[in-house]
Amino acid sequence: KAGVTQTPRYLIKTRGQQVTLSCSPISGHRSVSWYQQTPGQGLQFLFEYFSETQRNKGNFPGRFSGRQFSNSRSEMNVSTLELGDSALYLCASSLGLAEYNEQFFGPGTRLTVL
Amino acid sequence: ELKVEQNPLFLSMQEGKNYTIYCNYSTTSDRLYWYRQDPGKSLESLFVLLSNGAVKQEGRLMASLDTKARLSTLHITAAVHDLSATYFCAVGRNRDDKIIFGKGTRLHILP
């Protein structure tokens, strides 16, 4: 069974640009969550999508947005990039059911903003 | 607001020694996770603890949960160099997949 995949794995952008990251969940998983990891702030929850709807959102500015497609693949977009957006962006997928279900993390996308 | 605190944040220890990482969380949670992260890598799930008194063990690692004290521990027995990594605890609730992470404990095991 294929794991969670993220593309691209590495990305270099300049301030003011925008970027789109992609996450393909494990087959059959309907929930995709996104996290930002930085040395200073650690791992922070961005948002979660379930069946194409945003189900939960963290405390990030509106420059950070996402969406989920009917095949459960998800994209995350960051507009007007700032230096502080440099981070490892991780996505995780799960079945998304009401009771506990295990989340599986992808390898991450390393974004560098110059 | 759900907050997670880990201590210590850095730990350097000798091979063969035992040590414990502590994880406190601020409000009621349905599940407690422990993850391992190697440098430049993603998160590897180690344990998920779902109920008070739960204890899970895998090799030299053992995790426990006390929901009344809102405390989880990750105990390392007879540490070996391969266990060097950053360990995160995290908490979540059943109503969604949002996970709140602690800052992580960077563990360095000296040969």
PDB file of N, CA, C and O in Angstrom, chain B residues 34 36 44-49 55-64 74-77 80 83 87:
ATOM      1  N   TRP B  34       3.037   9.545  20.484  1.00  0.00           N
ATOM      2  CA  TRP B  34       4.486   9.748  20.515  1.00  0.00           C
ATOM      3  C   TRP B  34       5.015   9.479  19.107  1.00  0.00           C
ATOM      4  O   TRP B  34       4.685   8.453  18.501  1.00  0.00           O
ATOM      5  N   ARG B  36       8.616   9.870  16.481  1.00  0.00           N
ATOM      6  CA  ARG B  36      10.062  10.019  16.360  1.00  0.00           C
ATOM      7  C   ARG B  36      10.344  10.726  15.043  1.00  0.00           C
ATOM      8  O   ARG B  36       9.704  10.448  14.018  1.00  0.00           O
ATOM      9  N   GLU B  44       7.658   9.555  12.374  1.00  0.00           N
ATOM     10  CA  GLU B  44       7.353   8.132  12.459  1.00  0.00           C
ATOM     11  C   GLU B  44       6.529   7.905  13.715  1.00  0.00           C
ATOM     12  O   GLU B  44       6.935   8.291  14.815  1.00  0.00           O
ATOM     13  N   SER B  45       5.371   7.302  13.549  1.00  0.00           N
ATOM     14  CA  SER B  45       4.507   7.053  14.691  1.00  0.00           C
ATOM     15  C   SER B  45       5.097   5.939  15.562  1.00  0.00           C
ATOM     16  O   SER B  45       5.446   4.869  15.066  1.00  0.00           O
ATOM     17  N   LEU B  46       5.214   6.214  16.854  1.00  0.00           N
ATOM     18  CA  LEU B  46       5.719   5.210  17.792  1.00  0.00           C
ATOM     19  C   LEU B  46       4.567   4.565  18.573  1.00  0.00           C
ATOM     20  O   LEU B  46       4.438   3.353  18.612  1.00  0.00           O
ATOM     21  N   PHE B  47       3.792   5.402  19.229  1.00  0.00           N
ATOM     22  CA  PHE B  47       2.710   4.899  20.072  1.00  0.00           C
ATOM     23  C   PHE B  47       1.486   5.818  19.984  1.00  0.00           C
ATOM     24  O   PHE B  47       1.638   7.021  19.795  1.00  0.00           O
ATOM     25  N   VAL B  48       0.322   5.219  20.163  1.00  0.00           N
ATOM     26  CA  VAL B  48      -0.897   5.983  20.378  1.00  0.00           C
ATOM     27  C   VAL B  48      -1.541   5.441  21.642  1.00  0.00           C
ATOM     28  O   VAL B  48      -1.767   4.229  21.753  1.00  0.00           O
ATOM     29  N   LEU B  49      -1.809   6.315  22.588  1.00  0.00           N
ATOM     30  CA  LEU B  49      -2.395   5.910  23.864  1.00  0.00           C
ATOM     31  C   LEU B  49      -3.800   6.499  23.946  1.00  0.00           C
ATOM     32  O   LEU B  49      -3.980   7.704  23.775  1.00  0.00           O
ATOM     33  N   VAL B  55      -0.443   1.501  28.667  1.00  0.00           N
ATOM     34  CA  VAL B  55       1.002   1.340  28.590  1.00  0.00           C
ATOM     35  C   VAL B  55       1.312   0.548  27.326  1.00  0.00           C
ATOM     36  O   VAL B  55       0.694  -0.485  27.071  1.00  0.00           O
ATOM     37  N   LYS B  56       2.257   1.065  26.553  1.00  0.00           N
ATOM     38  CA  LYS B  56       2.676   0.360  25.348  1.00  0.00           C
ATOM     39  C   LYS B  56       4.193   0.304  25.313  1.00  0.00           C
ATOM     40  O   LYS B  56       4.861   1.254  25.720  1.00  0.00           O
ATOM     41  N   GLN B  57       4.708  -0.808  24.807  1.00  0.00           N
ATOM     42  CA  GLN B  57       6.148  -0.989  24.745  1.00  0.00           C
ATOM     43  C   GLN B  57       6.547  -1.508  23.384  1.00  0.00           C
ATOM     44  O   GLN B  57       5.868  -2.341  22.779  1.00  0.00           O
ATOM     45  N   GLU B  58       7.673  -0.984  22.911  1.00  0.00           N
ATOM     46  CA  GLU B  58       8.251  -1.448  21.664  1.00  0.00           C
ATOM     47  C   GLU B  58       9.761  -1.379  21.835  1.00  0.00           C
ATOM     48  O   GLU B  58      10.350  -0.301  21.878  1.00  0.00           O
ATOM     49  N   GLY B  59      10.366  -2.542  21.944  1.00  0.00           N
ATOM     50  CA  GLY B  59      11.809  -2.578  22.132  1.00  0.00           C
ATOM     51  C   GLY B  59      12.218  -1.877  23.418  1.00  0.00           C
ATOM     52  O   GLY B  59      11.727  -2.200  24.500  1.00  0.00           O
ATOM     53  N   ARG B  60      13.093  -0.922  23.318  1.00  0.00           N
ATOM     54  CA  ARG B  60      13.602  -0.214  24.493  1.00  0.00           C
ATOM     55  C   ARG B  60      12.743   0.983  24.894  1.00  0.00           C
ATOM     56  O   ARG B  60      13.094   1.721  25.814  1.00  0.00           O
ATOM     57  N   LEU B  61      11.654   1.199  24.210  1.00  0.00           N
ATOM     58  CA  LEU B  61      10.783   2.335  24.491  1.00  0.00           C
ATOM     59  C   LEU B  61       9.467   1.859  25.097  1.00  0.00           C
ATOM     60  O   LEU B  61       8.884   0.887  24.635  1.00  0.00           O
ATOM     61  N   MET B  62       9.042   2.586  26.134  1.00  0.00           N
ATOM     62  CA  MET B  62       7.765   2.298  26.757  1.00  0.00           C
ATOM     63  C   MET B  62       7.042   3.601  27.038  1.00  0.00           C
ATOM     64  O   MET B  62       7.620   4.519  27.619  1.00  0.00           O
ATOM     65  N   ALA B  63       5.788   3.677  26.629  1.00  0.00           N
ATOM     66  CA  ALA B  63       4.997   4.885  26.837  1.00  0.00           C
ATOM     67  C   ALA B  63       3.829   4.570  27.753  1.00  0.00           C
ATOM     68  O   ALA B  63       3.250   3.492  27.692  1.00  0.00           O
ATOM     69  N   SER B  64       3.483   5.538  28.584  1.00  0.00           N
ATOM     70  CA  SER B  64       2.351   5.371  29.486  1.00  0.00           C
ATOM     71  C   SER B  64       1.536   6.652  29.519  1.00  0.00           C
ATOM     72  O   SER B  64       2.011   7.715  29.147  1.00  0.00           O
ATOM     73  N   LEU B  74       7.581   8.785  28.243  1.00  0.00           N
ATOM     74  CA  LEU B  74       8.253   7.895  27.311  1.00  0.00           C
ATOM     75  C   LEU B  74       9.546   7.475  27.991  1.00  0.00           C
ATOM     76  O   LEU B  74      10.432   8.307  28.223  1.00  0.00           O
ATOM     77  N   HIS B  75       9.621   6.215  28.343  1.00  0.00           N
ATOM     78  CA  HIS B  75      10.764   5.715  29.085  1.00  0.00           C
ATOM     79  C   HIS B  75      11.696   4.955  28.143  1.00  0.00           C
ATOM     80  O   HIS B  75      11.240   4.127  27.345  1.00  0.00           O
ATOM     81  N   ILE B  76      12.963   5.278  28.269  1.00  0.00           N
ATOM     82  CA  ILE B  76      13.979   4.637  27.438  1.00  0.00           C
ATOM     83  C   ILE B  76      14.823   3.735  28.341  1.00  0.00           C
ATOM     84  O   ILE B  76      15.372   4.207  29.353  1.00  0.00           O
ATOM     85  N   THR B  77      14.896   2.499  27.980  1.00  0.00           N
ATOM     86  CA  THR B  77      15.643   1.524  28.782  1.00  0.00           C
ATOM     87  C   THR B  77      16.918   1.121  28.063  1.00  0.00           C
ATOM     88  O   THR B  77      16.889   0.771  26.884  1.00  0.00           O
ATOM     89  N   VAL B  80      20.521   2.957  23.332  1.00  0.00           N
ATOM     90  CA  VAL B  80      21.533   2.662  22.321  1.00  0.00           C
ATOM     91  C   VAL B  80      21.588   3.833  21.341  1.00  0.00           C
ATOM     92  O   VAL B  80      20.632   4.604  21.210  1.00  0.00           O
ATOM     93  N   LEU B  83      18.825   5.147  18.948  1.00  0.00           N
ATOM     94  CA  LEU B  83      17.652   5.856  19.449  1.00  0.00           C
ATOM     95  C   LEU B  83      17.820   7.375  19.410  1.00  0.00           C
ATOM     96  O   LEU B  83      16.895   8.115  19.738  1.00  0.00           O
ATOM     97  N   TYR B  87      12.037  13.351  19.705  1.00  0.00           N
ATOM     98  CA  TYR B  87      10.795  12.679  20.061  1.00  0.00           C
ATOM     99  C   TYR B  87       9.730  13.726  20.384  1.00  0.00           C
ATOM    100  O   TYR B  87       9.958  14.643  21.170  1.00  0.00           O
TER     101      TYR B  87
END
